[in-house]
mmCIF file of C-alpha atoms in Angstrom:
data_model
loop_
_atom_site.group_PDB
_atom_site.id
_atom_site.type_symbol
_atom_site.label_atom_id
_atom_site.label_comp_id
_atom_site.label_asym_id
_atom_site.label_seq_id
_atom_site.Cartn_x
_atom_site.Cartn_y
_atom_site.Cartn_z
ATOM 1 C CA UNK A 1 0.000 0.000 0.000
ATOM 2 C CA UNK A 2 1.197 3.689 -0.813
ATOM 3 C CA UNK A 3 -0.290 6.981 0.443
ATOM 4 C CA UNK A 4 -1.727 9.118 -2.348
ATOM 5 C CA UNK A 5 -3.100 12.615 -2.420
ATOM 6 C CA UNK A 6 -6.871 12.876 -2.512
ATOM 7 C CA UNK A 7 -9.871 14.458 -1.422
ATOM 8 C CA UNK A 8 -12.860 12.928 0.094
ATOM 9 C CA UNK A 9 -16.199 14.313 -0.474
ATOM 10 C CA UNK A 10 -20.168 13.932 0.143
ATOM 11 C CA UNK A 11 -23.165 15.303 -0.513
ATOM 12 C CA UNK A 12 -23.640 18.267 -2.602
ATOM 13 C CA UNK A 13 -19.863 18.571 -2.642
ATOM 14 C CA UNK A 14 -19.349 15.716 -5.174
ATOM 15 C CA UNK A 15 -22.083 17.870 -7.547
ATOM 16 C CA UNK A 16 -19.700 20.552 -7.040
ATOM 17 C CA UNK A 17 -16.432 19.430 -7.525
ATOM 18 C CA UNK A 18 -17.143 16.491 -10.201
ATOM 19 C CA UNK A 19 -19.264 18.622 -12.451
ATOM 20 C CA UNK A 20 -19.655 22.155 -11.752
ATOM 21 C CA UNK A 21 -15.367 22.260 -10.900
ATOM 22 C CA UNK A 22 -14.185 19.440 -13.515
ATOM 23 C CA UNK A 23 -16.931 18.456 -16.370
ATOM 24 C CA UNK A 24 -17.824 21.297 -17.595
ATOM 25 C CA UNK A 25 -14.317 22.726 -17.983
ATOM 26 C CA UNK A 26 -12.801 19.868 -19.372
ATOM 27 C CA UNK A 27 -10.544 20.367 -22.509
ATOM 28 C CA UNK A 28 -9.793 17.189 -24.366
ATOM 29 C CA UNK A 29 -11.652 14.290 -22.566
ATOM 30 C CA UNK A 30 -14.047 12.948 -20.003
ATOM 31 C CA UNK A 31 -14.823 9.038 -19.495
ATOM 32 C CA UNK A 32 -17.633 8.454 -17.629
ATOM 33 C CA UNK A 33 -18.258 5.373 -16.050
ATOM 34 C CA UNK A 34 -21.778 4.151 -14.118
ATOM 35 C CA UNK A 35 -24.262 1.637 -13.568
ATOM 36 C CA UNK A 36 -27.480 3.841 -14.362
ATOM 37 C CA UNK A 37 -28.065 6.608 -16.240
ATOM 38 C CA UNK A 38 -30.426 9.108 -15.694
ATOM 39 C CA UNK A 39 -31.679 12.912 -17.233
ATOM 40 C CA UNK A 40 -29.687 14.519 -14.324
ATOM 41 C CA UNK A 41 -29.771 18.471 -14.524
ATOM 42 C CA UNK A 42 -26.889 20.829 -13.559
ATOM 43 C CA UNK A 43 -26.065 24.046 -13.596
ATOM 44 C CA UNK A 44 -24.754 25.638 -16.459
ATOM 45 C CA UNK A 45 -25.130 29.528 -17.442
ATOM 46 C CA UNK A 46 -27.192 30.563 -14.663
ATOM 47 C CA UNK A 47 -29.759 28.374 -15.008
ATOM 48 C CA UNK A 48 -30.655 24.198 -14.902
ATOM 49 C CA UNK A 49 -29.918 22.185 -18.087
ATOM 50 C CA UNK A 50 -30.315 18.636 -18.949
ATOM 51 C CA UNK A 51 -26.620 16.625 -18.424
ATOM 52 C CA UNK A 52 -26.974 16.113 -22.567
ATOM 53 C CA UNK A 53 -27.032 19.614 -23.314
ATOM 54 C CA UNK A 54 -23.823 20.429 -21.393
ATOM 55 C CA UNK A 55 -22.377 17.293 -23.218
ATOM 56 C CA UNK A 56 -23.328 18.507 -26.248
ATOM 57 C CA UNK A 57 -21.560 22.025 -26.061
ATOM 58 C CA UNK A 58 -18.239 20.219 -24.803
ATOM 59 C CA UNK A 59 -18.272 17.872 -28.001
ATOM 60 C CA UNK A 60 -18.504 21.299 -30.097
ATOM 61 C CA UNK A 61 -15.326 22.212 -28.119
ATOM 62 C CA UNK A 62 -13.738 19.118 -29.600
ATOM 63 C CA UNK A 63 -14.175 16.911 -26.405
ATOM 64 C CA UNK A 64 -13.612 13.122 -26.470
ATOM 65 C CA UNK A 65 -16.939 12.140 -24.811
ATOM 66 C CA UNK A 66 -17.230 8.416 -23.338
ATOM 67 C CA UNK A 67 -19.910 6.648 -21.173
ATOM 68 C CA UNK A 68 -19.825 2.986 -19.997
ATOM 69 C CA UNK A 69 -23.023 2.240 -18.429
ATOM 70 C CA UNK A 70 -24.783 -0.928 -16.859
ATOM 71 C CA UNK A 71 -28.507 -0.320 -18.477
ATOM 72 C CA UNK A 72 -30.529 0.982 -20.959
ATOM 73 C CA UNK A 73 -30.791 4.912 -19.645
ATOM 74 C CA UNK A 74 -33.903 6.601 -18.039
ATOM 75 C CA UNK A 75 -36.298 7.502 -21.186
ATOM 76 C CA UNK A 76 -36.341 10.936 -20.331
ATOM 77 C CA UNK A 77 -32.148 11.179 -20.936
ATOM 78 C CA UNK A 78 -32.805 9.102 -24.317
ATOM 79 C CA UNK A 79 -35.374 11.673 -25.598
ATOM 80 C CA UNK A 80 -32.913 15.003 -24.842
ATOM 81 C CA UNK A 81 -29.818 12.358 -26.169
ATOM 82 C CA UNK A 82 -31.927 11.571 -29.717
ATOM 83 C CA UNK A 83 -32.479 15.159 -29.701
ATOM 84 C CA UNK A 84 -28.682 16.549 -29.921
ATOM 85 C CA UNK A 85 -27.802 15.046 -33.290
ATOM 86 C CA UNK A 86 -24.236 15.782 -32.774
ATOM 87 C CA UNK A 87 -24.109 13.060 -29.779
ATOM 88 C CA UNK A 88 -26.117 10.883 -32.102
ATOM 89 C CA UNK A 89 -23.452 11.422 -34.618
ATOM 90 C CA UNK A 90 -20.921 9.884 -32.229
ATOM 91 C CA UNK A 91 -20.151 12.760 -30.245
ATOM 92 C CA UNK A 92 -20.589 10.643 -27.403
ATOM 93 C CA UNK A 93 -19.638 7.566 -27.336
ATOM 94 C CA UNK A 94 -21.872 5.093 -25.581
ATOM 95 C CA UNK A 95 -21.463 1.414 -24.946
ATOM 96 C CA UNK A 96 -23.349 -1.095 -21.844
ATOM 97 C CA UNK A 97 -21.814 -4.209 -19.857
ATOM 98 C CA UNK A 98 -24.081 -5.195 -17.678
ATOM 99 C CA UNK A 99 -21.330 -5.812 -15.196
ATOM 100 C CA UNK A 100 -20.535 -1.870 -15.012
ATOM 101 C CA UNK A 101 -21.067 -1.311 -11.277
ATOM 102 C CA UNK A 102 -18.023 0.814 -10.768
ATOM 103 C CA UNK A 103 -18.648 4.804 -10.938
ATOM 104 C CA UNK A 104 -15.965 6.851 -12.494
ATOM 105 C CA UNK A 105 -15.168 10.110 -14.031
ATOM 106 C CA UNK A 106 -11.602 10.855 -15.841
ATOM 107 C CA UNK A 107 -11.326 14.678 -16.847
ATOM 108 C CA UNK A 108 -8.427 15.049 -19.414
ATOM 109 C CA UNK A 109 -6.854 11.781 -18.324
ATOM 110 C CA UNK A 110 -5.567 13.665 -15.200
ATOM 111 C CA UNK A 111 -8.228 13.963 -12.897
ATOM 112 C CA UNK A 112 -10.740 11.315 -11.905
ATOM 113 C CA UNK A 113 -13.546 10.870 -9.596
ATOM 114 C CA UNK A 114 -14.481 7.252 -8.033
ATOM 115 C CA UNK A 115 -16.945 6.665 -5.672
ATOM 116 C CA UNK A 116 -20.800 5.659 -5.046
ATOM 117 C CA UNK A 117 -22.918 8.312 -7.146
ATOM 118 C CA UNK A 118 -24.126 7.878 -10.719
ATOM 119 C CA UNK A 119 -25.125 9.729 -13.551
ATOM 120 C CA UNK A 120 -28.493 10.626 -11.840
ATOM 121 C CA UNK A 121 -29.991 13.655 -10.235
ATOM 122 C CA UNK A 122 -29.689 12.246 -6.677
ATOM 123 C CA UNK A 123 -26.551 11.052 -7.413
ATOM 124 C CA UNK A 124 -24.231 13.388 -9.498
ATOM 125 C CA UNK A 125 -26.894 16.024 -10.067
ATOM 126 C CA UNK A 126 -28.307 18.789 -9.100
ATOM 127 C CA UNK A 127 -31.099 17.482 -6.340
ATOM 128 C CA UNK A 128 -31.666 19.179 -3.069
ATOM 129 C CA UNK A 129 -29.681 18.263 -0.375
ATOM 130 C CA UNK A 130 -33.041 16.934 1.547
ATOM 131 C CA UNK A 131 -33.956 14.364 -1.539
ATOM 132 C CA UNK A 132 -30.411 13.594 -3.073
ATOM 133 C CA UNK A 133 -28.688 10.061 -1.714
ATOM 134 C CA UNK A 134 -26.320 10.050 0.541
ATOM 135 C CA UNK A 135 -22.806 9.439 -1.668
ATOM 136 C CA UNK A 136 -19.514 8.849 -0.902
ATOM 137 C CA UNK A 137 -16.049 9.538 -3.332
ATOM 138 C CA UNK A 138 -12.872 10.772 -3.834
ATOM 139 C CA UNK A 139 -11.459 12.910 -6.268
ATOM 140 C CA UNK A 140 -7.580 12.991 -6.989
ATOM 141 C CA UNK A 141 -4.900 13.412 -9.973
ATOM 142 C CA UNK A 142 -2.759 10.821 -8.370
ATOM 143 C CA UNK A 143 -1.063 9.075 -11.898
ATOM 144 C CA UNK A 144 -1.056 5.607 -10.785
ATOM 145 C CA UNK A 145 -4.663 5.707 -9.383
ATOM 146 C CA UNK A 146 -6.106 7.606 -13.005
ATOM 147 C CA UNK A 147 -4.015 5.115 -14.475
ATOM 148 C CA UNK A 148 -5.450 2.085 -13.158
ATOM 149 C CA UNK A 149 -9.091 3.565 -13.293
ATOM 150 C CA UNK A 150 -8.415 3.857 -17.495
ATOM 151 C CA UNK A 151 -6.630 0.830 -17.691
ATOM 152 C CA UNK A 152 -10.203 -0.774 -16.728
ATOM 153 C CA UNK A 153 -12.115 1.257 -18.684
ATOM 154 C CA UNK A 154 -10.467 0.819 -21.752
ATOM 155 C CA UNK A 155 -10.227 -3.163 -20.985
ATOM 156 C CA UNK A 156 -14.201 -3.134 -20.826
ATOM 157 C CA UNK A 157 -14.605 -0.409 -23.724
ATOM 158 C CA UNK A 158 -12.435 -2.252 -26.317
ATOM 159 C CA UNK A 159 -14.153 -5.846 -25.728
ATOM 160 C CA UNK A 160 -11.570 -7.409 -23.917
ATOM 161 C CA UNK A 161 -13.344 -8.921 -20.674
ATOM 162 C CA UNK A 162 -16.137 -10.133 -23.841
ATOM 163 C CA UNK A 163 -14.327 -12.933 -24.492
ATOM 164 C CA UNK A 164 -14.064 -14.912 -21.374
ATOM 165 C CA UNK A 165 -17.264 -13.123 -19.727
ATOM 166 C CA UNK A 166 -19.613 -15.620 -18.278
ATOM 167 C CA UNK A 167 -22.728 -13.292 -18.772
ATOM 168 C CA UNK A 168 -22.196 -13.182 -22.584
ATOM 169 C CA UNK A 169 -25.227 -15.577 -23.465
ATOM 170 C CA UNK A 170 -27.074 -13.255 -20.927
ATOM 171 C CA UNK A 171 -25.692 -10.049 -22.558
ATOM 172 C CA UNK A 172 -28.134 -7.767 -24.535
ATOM 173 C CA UNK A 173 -25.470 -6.139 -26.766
ATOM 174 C CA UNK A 174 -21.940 -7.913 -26.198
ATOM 175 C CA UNK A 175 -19.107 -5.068 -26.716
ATOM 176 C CA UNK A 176 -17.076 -7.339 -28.690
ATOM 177 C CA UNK A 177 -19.112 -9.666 -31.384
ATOM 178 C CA UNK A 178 -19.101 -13.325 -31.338
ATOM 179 C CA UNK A 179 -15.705 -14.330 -33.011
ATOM 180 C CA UNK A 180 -14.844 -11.051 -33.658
ATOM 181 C CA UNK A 181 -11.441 -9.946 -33.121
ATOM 182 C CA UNK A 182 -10.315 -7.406 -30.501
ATOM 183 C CA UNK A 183 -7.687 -4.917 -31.749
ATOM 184 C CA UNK A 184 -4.167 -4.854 -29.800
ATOM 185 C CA UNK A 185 -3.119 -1.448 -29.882
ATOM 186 C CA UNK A 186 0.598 -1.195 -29.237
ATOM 187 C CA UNK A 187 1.169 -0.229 -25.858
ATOM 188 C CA UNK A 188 -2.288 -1.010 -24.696
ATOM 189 C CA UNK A 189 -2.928 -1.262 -20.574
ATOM 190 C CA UNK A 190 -4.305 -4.347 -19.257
ATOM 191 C CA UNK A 191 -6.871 -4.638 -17.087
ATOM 192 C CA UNK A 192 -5.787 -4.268 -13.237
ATOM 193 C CA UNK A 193 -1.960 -2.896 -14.631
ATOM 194 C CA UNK A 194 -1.145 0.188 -14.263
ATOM 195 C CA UNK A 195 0.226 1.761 -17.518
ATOM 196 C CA UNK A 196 3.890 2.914 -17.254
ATOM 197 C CA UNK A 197 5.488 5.586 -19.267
ATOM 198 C CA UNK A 198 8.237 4.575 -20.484
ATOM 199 C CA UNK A 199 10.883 7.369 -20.931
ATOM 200 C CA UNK A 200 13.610 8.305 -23.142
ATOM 201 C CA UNK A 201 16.826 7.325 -21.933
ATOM 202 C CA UNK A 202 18.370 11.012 -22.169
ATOM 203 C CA UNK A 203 15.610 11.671 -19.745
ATOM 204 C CA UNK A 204 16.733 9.152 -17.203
ATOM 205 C CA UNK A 205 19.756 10.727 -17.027
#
């Protein structure tokens, strides 16, 4: 075990920090990561949007959108999702394993957020703090913890775990077809191994 730097929050706070503080600013990516999915609202120019809207304006920025969720989403978040055809389009990128239980956000692939909340509006949203569940997480830019959290996501979001999943007669849309092949990329993390960087020897010096 190591120590790492990190910040544990609750509440309201995770709304805060996780969307308000991180996902709406992002710059290049965010992966989100969550076993339901919901038509949470947040607050963007002074006044409360739909999740999908806010989505929307980050993928005309350029952002590399991702979600990896456990279910079908709420109808209400399909309706304002079918509505943006930019998302449609593949500005965000949406894929389900029913085994997705673990919540995640990675902001730029140097922040991330893991804990208990989900893409809802009692969860990550913007619910009262009388009526929104009572959620758990930290938040931290510590390398080897974002690095671990990707190397899972991108081990689920490529297909890999298809192929030796027991669930896959059970699965309603299997990532990775039936005999279909799963692309190596050089340098690719696998699951559970943290990703090192390997660096030029005239930097080791």
């Amino acid at each position: 075990m190591r120590p790492i730097e990190a910040e544990l929050l609750a509440g309201s706070a995770l709304y805060r920090e996780v969307v308000l503080e991180k996902l709406l600013h992002a710059r290049e990516s965010v992966w989100m990561a969550t076993a339901n999915v919901k038509a949470m609202f947040v607050e963007h120019g002074g006044r409360f949007v739909p999740l999908v809207e806010v989505l929307d304006k980050l993928a005309a920025k350029g952002v590399a959108l991702r979600l990896l969720h456990a279910e079908l989403p709420s109808r209400p978040f399909r309706a304002a999702f079918d509505k943006k055809a930019r998302l449609v389009a593949g500005g965000l990128g949406l894929k389900v394993c029913p085994r997705v239980h673990f919540k995640a956000v990675v902001v730029d692939g140097a922040w991330a957020y893991l804990g208990s909340a989900n893409l809802t509006g009692a969860g990550l949203g913007a619910k009262s703090d009388t009526v929104r569940n009572f959620e758990l997480g930290f938040v931290t830019e510590d390398f080897d913890v974002i690095d671990r959290v990707t190397a899972l996501y991108e081990a689920v979001w490529s297909g890999a775990e298809c192929r030796t999943c027991r669930l896959r007669a059970v699965c309603p849309d299997p990532i990775l077809p039936a005999g279909g092949r799963l692309e190596q990329k050089r340098g690719a993390a696998r699951l559970g191994k943290a990703r090192r960087l390997r660096r030029h020897t005239s930097e080791t010096r």
